[in-house]
XYZ file of C-alpha atoms in Angstrom:
746
model
C -0.201 -0.019 0.269
C 1.725 3.491 -0.663
C 1.910 5.837 2.273
C 0.956 9.259 2.147
C 3.974 10.502 0.786
C 4.254 8.446 -2.187
C 0.385 9.393 -2.982
C 2.086 12.884 -2.585
C 4.609 12.043 -5.161
C 2.341 11.074 -7.630
C 0.627 14.986 -7.976
C -2.355 12.858 -10.291
C -3.639 10.326 -7.919
C -2.422 12.457 -5.358
C -4.877 16.121 -7.253
C -7.637 13.131 -7.616
C -8.068 11.404 -4.414
C -11.493 13.032 -2.923
C -10.083 13.815 0.416
C -8.716 17.607 1.582
C -4.841 17.053 1.955
C -2.845 19.628 3.537
C 0.507 18.769 4.243
C 2.966 21.258 6.056
C 6.116 21.196 7.138
C 7.137 20.764 11.162
C 6.837 24.687 11.723
C 3.130 24.747 10.038
C 4.188 26.594 6.650
C 2.602 23.991 3.271
C 4.218 22.751 1.383
C 1.316 21.148 -0.664
C -2.265 20.805 -1.189
C -4.513 18.776 -3.960
C -6.936 20.902 -5.965
C -10.014 18.757 -3.336
C -8.615 21.052 0.044
C -7.969 24.311 -2.581
C -12.167 24.475 -3.851
C -12.314 23.259 0.272
C -11.038 26.935 0.818
C -11.864 28.922 -2.591
C -8.556 28.975 -2.994
C -8.190 29.326 -7.314
C -5.152 28.201 -7.245
C -2.266 25.641 -5.308
C 0.374 28.817 -5.741
C -2.058 30.942 -3.777
C -2.623 28.119 -1.149
C 1.188 27.921 -0.847
C 1.663 31.746 0.434
C -0.251 30.404 4.158
C 0.636 28.707 7.181
C -1.332 26.412 8.279
C -2.533 28.620 10.740
C -3.641 30.777 8.980
C -6.786 29.383 7.757
C -8.303 29.087 11.583
C -11.103 31.530 13.555
C -9.651 31.566 16.447
C -6.489 32.201 17.795
C -6.398 30.079 20.980
C -7.445 27.274 17.687
C -4.164 28.609 15.589
C -1.867 27.368 19.198
C -4.212 24.039 19.778
C -2.825 22.532 16.669
C 0.852 23.868 16.504
C 1.125 21.686 19.531
C -1.489 18.916 17.931
C 1.614 19.036 14.950
C 4.217 18.535 17.514
C 2.941 15.852 19.401
C 0.628 14.097 16.279
C -2.929 14.804 17.946
C -5.774 14.628 16.968
C -8.622 17.112 16.710
C -12.092 15.760 15.896
C -13.821 18.801 15.432
C -12.134 23.066 14.824
C -14.098 25.912 12.814
C -12.035 27.317 9.414
C -12.557 30.468 7.713
C -12.282 30.753 3.058
C -10.337 33.012 1.232
C -13.565 34.925 1.804
C -13.316 35.246 5.070
C -16.820 32.940 5.123
C -16.307 29.961 8.265
C -17.219 26.206 8.088
C -16.827 23.579 10.709
C -13.813 20.422 9.187
C -12.534 17.230 11.115
C -9.086 17.301 11.050
C -6.202 14.467 11.423
C -3.252 15.644 11.407
C 0.042 12.407 10.659
C 3.463 12.863 11.398
C 5.753 10.653 8.071
C 9.455 11.259 7.582
C 10.404 11.761 3.759
C 13.651 9.906 2.291
C 15.236 13.674 3.376
C 14.869 12.860 6.485
C 12.514 15.343 6.700
C 9.000 15.328 9.191
C 6.059 16.549 7.686
C 2.688 16.377 9.051
C -0.466 15.267 5.860
C -3.388 16.946 7.322
C -6.709 15.419 6.341
C -9.840 17.589 7.024
C -13.652 16.740 5.896
C -16.158 19.047 5.553
C -18.992 18.126 9.113
C -20.743 22.072 8.763
C -23.951 20.185 7.809
C -23.966 17.339 10.667
C -22.160 20.097 12.982
C -25.340 22.037 11.745
C -27.623 19.004 12.616
C -26.425 18.774 15.843
C -27.027 22.162 16.641
C -30.594 21.430 15.332
C -31.017 18.972 17.354
C -29.281 20.212 20.685
C -31.687 24.052 19.619
C -35.089 21.273 19.234
C -34.840 19.508 22.385
C -34.117 23.128 24.394
C -37.087 24.101 22.489
C -39.249 21.315 23.147
C -37.827 21.221 26.696
C -39.239 25.437 27.201
C -42.728 24.644 25.082
C -43.106 21.394 26.673
C -43.583 20.119 22.960
C -42.164 16.506 22.534
C -41.686 14.742 19.569
C -42.725 10.930 19.447
C -42.474 8.157 16.455
C -44.754 4.333 16.614
C -42.879 1.967 14.368
C -46.888 -0.106 14.524
C -45.150 -3.106 13.886
C -42.861 -2.802 16.803
C -42.911 -0.326 19.317
C -42.538 3.487 19.883
C -39.730 6.165 19.928
C -40.167 8.578 22.183
C -38.095 12.303 22.694
C -36.451 12.904 26.298
C -39.558 15.664 26.497
C -42.174 13.286 26.402
C -41.225 11.217 29.725
C -40.318 14.759 30.606
C -44.332 15.795 30.648
C -45.815 12.156 31.666
C -43.433 12.309 34.637
C -41.833 9.034 33.435
C -37.927 7.603 32.431
C -37.171 5.969 29.864
C -36.573 2.689 32.417
C -40.421 3.245 33.662
C -41.890 3.617 30.299
C -41.487 0.276 27.663
C -42.400 3.354 24.486
C -45.135 1.118 24.224
C -48.872 2.684 22.446
C -50.343 0.328 25.554
C -48.550 1.458 27.956
C -48.881 5.235 26.552
C -53.239 4.936 26.788
C -52.133 3.380 29.975
C -51.045 6.916 30.992
C -54.478 8.540 29.577
C -57.315 10.047 32.038
C -59.709 7.067 32.234
C -62.661 9.305 31.376
C -60.710 10.589 27.656
C -59.440 6.821 26.816
C -61.486 5.687 24.391
C -62.001 8.967 23.047
C -57.626 9.175 22.456
C -58.286 5.139 21.078
C -61.001 6.100 18.725
C -58.470 9.064 16.809
C -55.904 6.151 16.955
C -58.240 3.617 15.189
C -59.396 5.989 12.521
C -56.038 7.196 12.265
C -55.026 4.388 11.078
C -58.000 3.012 9.391
C -58.663 5.734 7.739
C -55.613 8.003 7.153
C -57.580 10.891 9.549
C -54.043 13.093 10.878
C -55.571 14.539 14.380
C -55.206 17.399 16.328
C -56.591 16.991 20.076
C -56.823 17.848 23.374
C -56.967 15.204 26.202
C -55.940 14.694 29.627
C -52.993 12.499 31.403
C -52.517 10.962 34.564
C -49.045 11.307 36.053
C -47.450 8.477 38.180
C -48.101 10.754 41.186
C -51.508 11.056 40.795
C -51.005 14.652 38.759
C -53.584 15.538 36.472
C -52.199 17.235 32.963
C -52.869 18.733 29.993
C -52.113 17.758 26.491
C -52.401 18.973 23.403
C -51.709 15.627 20.518
C -51.411 16.307 16.473
C -50.168 12.964 14.978
C -50.110 11.294 11.600
C -49.815 7.856 9.472
C -47.221 6.846 7.128
C -48.392 4.346 4.515
C -46.240 1.723 2.542
C -47.399 1.514 -1.398
C -49.853 -2.216 -0.230
C -51.108 1.121 1.454
C -50.477 -0.900 4.804
C -49.900 1.474 7.822
C -46.720 1.289 8.908
C -45.541 4.131 11.053
C -46.958 7.189 13.098
C -44.662 10.519 14.270
C -47.373 12.453 16.244
C -46.239 15.506 18.653
C -47.670 16.284 22.639
C -47.076 18.792 23.898
C -47.829 19.945 27.931
C -51.214 22.654 27.689
C -51.726 22.290 31.421
C -50.886 26.027 32.664
C -51.851 27.374 29.342
C -55.297 26.273 29.538
C -55.959 27.157 32.988
C -54.649 30.736 31.935
C -57.750 29.996 29.238
C -60.316 29.349 31.784
C -58.808 32.503 33.648
C -59.024 34.181 30.734
C -62.659 32.529 29.641
C -63.849 34.138 33.473
C -62.440 37.349 32.982
C -64.003 37.657 29.691
C -67.476 36.589 30.944
C -67.464 38.311 33.582
C -66.437 41.924 31.833
C -69.020 40.873 28.403
C -71.747 40.145 31.369
C -70.555 43.191 33.424
C -73.431 45.929 33.952
C -70.727 48.627 33.927
C -69.698 50.060 30.191
C -65.767 48.373 30.266
C -63.796 50.453 27.253
C -60.318 49.892 26.104
C -58.743 52.069 24.064
C -55.633 53.129 22.018
C -52.916 55.131 23.579
C -54.442 57.660 20.739
C -57.631 57.137 22.155
C -59.291 54.943 19.381
C -61.620 52.755 20.809
C -60.380 48.753 20.570
C -63.366 46.723 22.677
C -66.072 47.733 24.219
C -68.674 45.124 26.629
C -72.574 45.210 24.995
C -73.331 47.070 27.644
C -71.804 49.623 26.799
C -73.300 48.929 23.293
C -77.407 49.059 25.497
C -76.299 52.218 26.833
C -75.122 53.903 23.844
C -77.394 52.688 21.328
C -74.105 52.767 19.137
C -73.565 49.213 16.641
C -69.832 47.305 18.005
C -68.853 48.585 14.144
C -69.911 52.324 14.480
C -67.729 52.678 17.694
C -64.800 50.463 17.131
C -61.706 52.208 15.890
C -63.596 55.605 16.926
C -62.786 57.527 19.707
C -64.975 58.066 22.568
C -65.677 61.887 21.547
C -68.596 60.193 19.662
C -70.273 60.313 22.915
C -69.954 63.286 23.478
C -71.994 65.686 24.132
C -70.451 69.181 25.046
C -71.944 69.791 27.402
C -68.736 68.281 29.792
C -66.979 71.219 31.097
C -63.756 71.186 30.017
C -61.824 71.354 33.407
C -63.354 67.720 33.564
C -60.920 66.413 30.980
C -57.788 68.586 31.747
C -58.688 67.017 35.658
C -58.610 63.628 33.842
C -55.668 63.901 32.316
C -53.427 64.621 34.622
C -54.843 62.302 37.040
C -54.493 59.751 35.063
C -51.033 60.477 33.065
C -49.884 60.761 36.868
C -50.060 56.926 37.307
C -53.483 57.552 39.167
C -57.163 56.515 38.483
C -59.654 59.496 37.931
C -62.890 59.507 39.079
C -65.410 61.606 37.708
C -68.847 62.381 35.500
C -70.173 62.739 32.168
C -73.445 64.406 30.528
C -72.403 62.097 27.238
C -75.210 61.485 24.103
C -76.371 58.793 22.920
C -76.900 57.771 18.824
C -80.609 58.528 19.016
C -79.623 62.882 21.085
C -80.536 61.453 24.072
C -78.154 63.147 26.903
C -77.428 60.704 29.892
C -74.839 60.930 32.927
C -72.357 58.677 33.735
C -69.723 58.354 36.552
C -66.434 56.934 34.982
C -63.380 55.537 36.328
C -60.269 55.833 34.447
C -56.834 54.217 34.243
C -54.284 53.775 31.582
C -52.522 50.477 31.535
C -48.337 49.253 30.984
C -46.186 47.109 29.794
C -43.671 44.347 31.192
C -41.293 47.787 30.270
C -43.153 50.882 31.626
C -44.365 51.566 28.812
C -48.277 52.966 28.446
C -50.115 50.792 26.256
C -53.563 50.839 26.458
C -56.210 53.066 28.469
C -59.990 51.582 30.441
C -62.491 53.529 31.649
C -65.026 51.627 33.575
C -68.711 53.798 33.705
C -71.991 53.189 34.821
C -75.248 54.563 33.804
C -76.129 57.429 36.746
C -78.568 59.487 34.860
C -81.792 58.053 37.155
C -79.935 58.594 40.180
C -79.284 62.053 38.731
C -82.620 62.400 38.463
C -83.945 61.859 42.352
C -81.019 64.110 42.936
C -82.987 66.793 40.854
C -85.984 65.480 42.511
C -84.240 65.311 45.945
C -83.545 69.323 45.818
C -87.197 70.050 44.863
C -88.039 68.080 47.089
C -85.516 70.630 49.801
C -87.063 73.210 48.333
C -90.459 72.613 48.610
C -89.915 71.770 51.882
C -88.514 75.167 52.931
C -91.357 77.390 51.193
C -93.937 74.941 53.387
C -92.372 75.778 56.506
C -92.596 79.069 55.585
C -96.178 79.155 54.300
C -96.516 77.244 57.717
C -95.127 79.703 59.770
C -97.217 82.622 58.976
C -100.424 79.826 57.782
C -102.539 79.483 61.003
C -102.095 82.846 61.231
C -102.512 84.262 58.047
C -106.144 81.933 57.481
C -107.316 83.535 60.625
C -106.927 87.075 59.643
C -108.748 85.915 56.167
C -111.676 84.479 57.358
C -112.180 87.476 59.686
C -112.595 89.681 56.140
C -114.715 86.873 54.185
C -117.026 86.691 56.959
C -117.692 90.605 57.837
C -117.741 91.228 54.417
C -120.538 88.992 54.103
C -122.013 90.358 56.738
C -121.722 93.506 54.539
C -122.963 91.971 52.431
C -125.991 90.517 54.537
C -127.261 93.704 55.466
C -127.188 95.449 52.562
C -130.152 95.788 49.953
C -129.336 94.072 46.030
C -129.316 97.353 44.616
C -126.317 98.366 46.927
C -123.567 100.035 45.286
C -121.050 99.237 47.670
C -122.270 96.026 47.737
C -119.665 95.615 44.739
C -117.389 96.484 46.840
C -117.458 93.722 50.167
C -118.133 91.242 46.580
C -114.603 92.119 45.465
C -113.059 92.293 49.181
C -114.230 88.778 48.661
C -113.476 87.565 46.244
C -109.917 89.122 46.198
C -109.533 86.910 50.091
C -110.388 83.829 48.807
C -107.484 84.318 46.649
C -105.656 84.916 49.099
C -106.883 81.370 50.894
C -106.172 79.636 47.260
C -102.052 81.232 47.287
C -101.668 80.164 50.594
C -103.701 76.791 50.087
C -101.950 76.047 47.063
C -98.431 76.751 48.491
C -99.562 74.323 51.337
C -100.369 71.300 48.883
C -97.476 71.887 47.211
C -95.349 71.048 49.384
C -97.159 68.466 51.623
C -98.202 70.765 54.232
C -101.866 71.089 54.225
C -103.887 67.465 52.379
C -105.957 67.526 50.286
C -109.173 68.167 49.735
C -109.213 64.567 47.458
C -113.154 63.641 45.988
C -114.204 61.835 43.083
C -114.372 64.903 40.812
C -115.691 64.497 36.940
C -112.534 65.942 34.772
C -114.668 66.993 31.823
C -116.513 69.503 34.070
C -113.509 70.863 35.968
C -112.576 72.037 32.169
C -115.368 73.559 31.528
C -115.464 75.609 34.376
C -111.953 77.326 33.722
C -112.963 77.570 30.298
C -115.582 80.099 31.897
C -112.627 81.717 33.903
C -110.267 81.877 30.708
C -112.352 83.773 28.280
C -112.739 86.769 31.093
C -109.065 86.570 31.431
C -107.270 85.568 27.999
C -106.248 88.976 25.560
C -108.401 89.277 22.101
C -105.365 88.306 20.865
C -104.865 84.983 22.241
C -106.706 82.329 20.339
C -108.214 79.816 22.865
C -109.123 76.177 21.860
C -110.652 74.497 24.861
C -111.658 70.704 23.996
C -113.944 69.091 26.894
C -113.591 65.771 26.430
C -116.799 63.424 24.999
C -116.322 60.575 27.697
C -116.465 61.206 31.733
C -113.244 60.585 33.365
C -113.165 59.903 37.168
C -110.232 61.436 39.121
C -110.245 61.214 43.079
C -108.888 65.415 42.980
C -109.749 68.433 44.410
C -111.975 69.522 41.697
C -110.357 73.816 42.963
C -106.621 72.339 42.631
C -106.762 70.940 39.170
C -108.849 74.199 38.478
C -106.244 76.265 39.756
C -103.223 74.746 38.083
C -105.005 74.894 34.909
C -105.310 78.698 35.099
C -101.701 78.911 36.521
C -100.578 77.265 33.186
C -102.994 79.411 31.432
C -101.752 82.762 33.021
C -98.058 81.694 32.003
C -99.320 80.786 28.725
C -100.907 84.070 28.132
C -98.200 85.936 29.262
C -95.771 84.045 26.888
C -97.394 85.592 24.204
C -97.114 88.620 24.329
C -97.749 89.148 20.352
C -100.307 86.945 20.961
C -100.942 83.491 19.635
C -102.874 79.678 20.228
C -104.143 78.566 23.519
C -104.645 74.548 23.193
C -106.364 72.611 26.186
C -107.199 69.041 25.597
C -108.010 65.902 27.634
C -107.878 62.452 27.192
C -107.336 59.069 28.923
C -104.703 56.890 28.035
C -102.577 53.714 29.142
C -99.356 53.502 31.401
C -97.245 50.875 29.956
C -94.102 49.733 30.425
C -93.123 51.193 27.498
C -94.766 54.255 28.346
C -92.851 54.419 31.713
C -89.488 53.174 29.920
C -89.336 55.733 27.326
C -90.247 58.566 29.856
C -88.212 58.027 33.264
C -91.583 58.449 34.714
C -94.615 56.450 35.435
C -96.524 53.366 37.557
C -98.481 51.665 35.000
C -102.201 52.438 34.874
C -104.796 54.023 33.508
C -104.501 57.813 32.998
C -106.618 60.737 32.127
C -103.703 63.200 30.242
C -104.354 67.458 30.174
C -102.226 68.922 27.684
C -101.397 72.632 28.072
C -99.935 73.574 24.600
C -98.812 77.401 23.908
C -97.402 79.369 21.060
C -95.074 81.825 22.962
C -91.583 82.185 23.548
C -90.593 79.204 24.540
C -87.559 78.134 26.544
C -83.989 76.731 26.400
C -83.198 73.427 27.793
C -81.474 75.725 31.262
C -84.375 77.022 32.153
C -86.726 73.905 31.456
C -84.588 72.540 34.329
C -85.063 74.960 36.923
C -89.012 75.782 35.400
C -90.376 74.306 38.859
C -87.851 75.493 41.597
C -89.885 77.414 44.041
C -88.987 81.479 43.588
C -87.844 80.720 40.013
C -89.172 82.789 36.826
C -88.502 84.757 33.526
C -90.925 87.763 34.510
C -89.906 91.285 35.333
C -89.171 92.013 38.969
C -92.894 92.642 40.449
C -94.888 90.636 37.749
C -93.675 86.940 38.942
C -93.683 85.301 42.208
C -91.789 81.939 40.867
C -94.078 79.793 43.423
C -97.162 79.150 40.326
C -95.236 76.716 39.074
C -93.554 75.347 41.430
C -96.937 75.101 42.644
C -98.684 73.646 39.741
C -95.115 70.509 40.544
C -96.928 69.940 44.038
C -99.658 69.314 43.960
C -99.648 66.605 40.457
C -97.465 64.882 43.147
C -99.569 65.415 45.642
C -102.162 63.647 44.162
C -100.136 60.909 42.981
C -99.440 61.640 39.104
C -97.109 62.733 36.856
C -95.970 66.850 35.323
C -93.726 66.835 31.688
C -92.988 69.219 29.497
C -91.846 70.154 25.919
C -90.376 73.455 24.563
C -88.387 75.182 21.839
C -87.007 78.655 22.224
C -89.753 80.702 19.212
C -91.854 77.579 18.902
C -93.978 76.888 22.267
C -93.941 75.323 25.477
C -96.014 72.484 25.915
C -96.749 70.884 29.711
C -99.046 67.026 30.358
C -100.607 66.693 33.288
C -100.777 62.780 33.603
C -103.796 61.980 36.704
C -105.050 58.513 37.675
C -108.148 57.467 36.657
C -110.084 56.152 38.984
C -112.803 53.649 38.516
C -116.332 54.749 39.123
C -119.642 53.834 37.196
C -121.524 57.541 37.788
C -123.773 59.765 35.993
C -123.882 62.956 37.065
C -120.752 63.705 38.756
C -120.660 67.320 39.029
C -118.709 69.614 40.341
C -120.440 71.198 43.527
C -123.397 74.053 42.050
C -123.488 77.036 44.624
C -126.657 76.965 46.568
C -128.663 79.040 48.408
C -127.989 78.058 52.187
C -130.562 76.691 54.723
C -132.319 79.166 57.819
C -131.838 76.453 60.678
C -132.518 76.817 64.101
C -130.210 75.147 66.314
C -128.810 76.338 69.468
C -124.755 75.951 68.440
C -122.204 76.870 71.177
C -119.157 78.011 69.194
C -115.366 77.733 70.596
C -113.249 80.364 69.009
C -110.555 82.520 70.250
C -110.168 85.014 67.461
C -112.242 87.331 68.991
C -113.287 89.163 65.044
C -113.618 85.219 63.813
C -115.818 84.848 66.490
C -118.125 87.042 66.701
C -118.413 87.268 62.241
C -120.074 83.646 62.423
C -121.906 84.276 65.414
C -123.536 86.735 62.935
C -123.836 84.671 60.936
C -125.761 81.492 62.490
C -128.327 83.879 64.220
C -128.817 85.624 60.916
C -129.818 82.464 59.369
C -132.256 81.669 62.527
C -129.392 79.492 64.948
C -129.091 79.715 68.062
C -125.564 80.540 69.898
C -123.538 80.619 72.748
C -119.493 81.256 72.653
C -116.769 80.542 73.972
C -113.610 81.715 73.752
C -111.337 79.201 75.480
C -110.979 75.166 75.702
C -112.469 75.633 79.270
C -115.077 78.245 78.764
C -115.788 75.034 76.035
C -116.459 72.266 78.353
C -117.799 74.501 80.932
C -120.674 76.164 79.089
C -121.028 72.371 77.514
C -122.285 70.814 80.447
C -124.516 74.166 81.803
C -125.883 73.946 78.198
C -125.899 69.565 76.975
C -129.349 69.226 77.047
C -130.484 72.271 74.006
C -126.995 72.025 72.713
C -127.187 70.585 68.472
C -124.001 71.116 67.274
C -120.495 72.084 69.050
C -117.720 74.445 66.955
C -114.565 74.274 67.994
C -111.516 75.708 67.100
C -108.334 73.279 66.549
C -106.049 75.474 68.008
C -107.408 77.336 71.541
C -105.625 78.397 74.919
C -106.410 76.260 77.621
C -107.598 73.079 75.966
C -107.154 71.924 72.444
C -110.510 71.536 70.228
C -109.687 67.330 70.546
C -109.082 67.885 74.687
C -112.962 69.401 74.425
C -114.202 67.169 71.682
C -113.067 64.157 74.428
C -114.356 66.157 77.243
C -117.786 66.334 76.110
C -117.660 63.278 74.719
C -118.003 61.282 77.649
C -120.402 63.646 78.783
C -122.520 63.675 75.762
C -121.206 61.044 73.441
C -123.997 60.883 70.603
C -123.099 64.778 70.342
C -122.217 67.088 67.182
C -119.188 68.251 66.754
C -117.010 71.025 63.954
C -114.144 71.866 64.201
C -112.170 74.918 62.460
C -108.172 75.023 61.311
C -107.132 77.370 60.189
C -103.822 74.992 59.060
C -104.048 70.774 58.289
C -101.227 70.763 58.696
C -100.016 72.782 62.007
C -101.032 69.795 64.335
C -100.967 65.846 64.363
C -104.521 66.669 66.289
C -106.152 66.992 62.783
C -104.796 63.429 61.570
C -106.587 61.806 65.206
C -109.684 63.971 63.477
C -109.579 63.013 60.750
C -109.136 59.028 61.029
C -112.007 58.929 63.136
C -113.790 60.350 60.685
C -114.850 63.435 62.355
C -116.175 66.054 60.522
C -113.700 69.627 60.219
C -113.559 72.896 58.388
C -110.963 74.770 56.739
C -110.396 78.388 57.271
C -110.545 80.524 55.284
C -114.790 79.857 54.501
C -117.472 81.644 53.479
C -120.842 82.163 55.301
C -121.881 79.515 52.755
C -118.788 77.090 53.494
C -119.933 77.020 57.083
C -124.056 77.165 56.479
C -124.014 74.158 54.301
C -121.187 71.844 56.425
C -123.665 72.851 59.633
C -126.582 71.878 57.814
C -124.379 68.824 56.805
C -124.107 67.653 59.867
C -127.268 68.180 61.604
C -129.243 66.451 59.426
C -127.780 63.692 58.748
């Protein structure tokens, strides 16, 4: 056999060798190379290659030093990184063989093998193992006729070692969770017999009993006879992923089903996500909102300071809490309470903004109603403080004026002045009663009332007070509308609204009053945000006047708010209207536009009542009497004027100035007294105490209480609760005479 040296001398054979040969001197100088080596290292000629030293071929200095030592010792180096002429690197395996020439020189023959692909394969395999470990993915091969090959990661996934597991199909099935075993087995059979690759999730049970979840994919290789010979697949432990997915699913459901609107935007404010409730509240669809900014919800009515505070707060890293007055797609305004915060990534960079919003429109309305109630309470307290004395004064004025009328002939020109005095006093009384009623400081005189008759009566009054440049259109309903109401106060409500409408039409216009009945159902209540199911009488008062802007509409029912000039309005009219309607368990709503006019809508509950002759009380001439009446009243003017009126109508009277006097005179005259009239509030004994005393003496005694202010004392509730008789001050001669006859004739 030829030595390499002899082969080297045979130039033709040397160049034809399939391996790269580099021959160096003992010092590392390249003496000869074959053509294969030139090609491997990228040199065009041997002459160019021979100018190099062996160490010039190596990438690393340390490798060069090691090579020199290897040349001296003949040590074999398996792998080293070398470089081509163009400085591209690759891996080779080198073997150094020392031989002595005929002249006695020592030459080193370097046999070089390119192992780059092998090296890359090893690196890929190492990377694959590492990737499988990180991703918890293992691969397997199943030679269907013989056994199963598992990668190292699969053993780790299943908590086993190769010694513990025989890597057979049956052993694998035993590791599958019992509830999933048949399912997995069925898919494997379909893959083998029907060529159906599968991708599934299933559970496995580790030796310690721990249950894990794996994702498995596999397909079958068939031979030329279409016989299954091998199945290849992967297994990945996805337990943690499944747990995260479950947490995410729960979180997602919580967000999707939340009663709060949740909005996520990018850093530029573009909406990336919104949950269903937001679309329900605003009326926008997902397609209309995603990609837009929250400005689509802006009403333009939230103060700029709110937005400045928002950005200042969240950019400082804190959560912002505040309120917006926003607008729905259909233009409806609504209030939201919002909490807005920012989201950061792992590097602390802001990536998103998140808003949690609650529709507080109903709360805002309740707050407004509460404030309105507080204002009404304030008016009620003010009015209640003067009502008793004021009504006593008015009673004296009215009764004395009535006495003057009685003393005058019908054609006496002074009689008209007395009538005007009574009329003005009654207006003052209505004002006080209205204030007390709207603030709920005085009970209304509720009785079954036909709204047709109230509107008809109101029409007569309005025809006298409306200007000629105002067209009055009052539509009296054809059918009866029975309501439980104080007819006088409802009439006052309509007159109040009508006079306001008149003042809102300085250049003339049209005033329309009409009534009908409606059914308040859930649809109505949801649309109007007020109401209670049932039938209602609807009164609509419409004018073609100046109308009101939105800000005025918000304040229109507030006590003392007026748009009229100083001295031309108290600001109590609409507040009284509001309070009276509420006390009738009704509702009032308005619609107005500047320059177009105003429409007030009043809803009063209809009472189911069959009647034919339900009418307003007619003014009749009081009947005379001859009975004896004890009158107990500490106010001398009221006492004397009442006595005079009763005596003018034939009654005999006994007067008492206080509670003790009333009891004393009743005891002395009980056998001839047919009726006792008691003021509720008197010195020494109040009306209730006097009643308790005399009823013990004579249980059948008939009593009529007089009250200057029915909300002034708890005694009234007890009196009315027992079904006793009461008349409110101020009253006219006809009022008290009629009441007396009703009691005596029972």
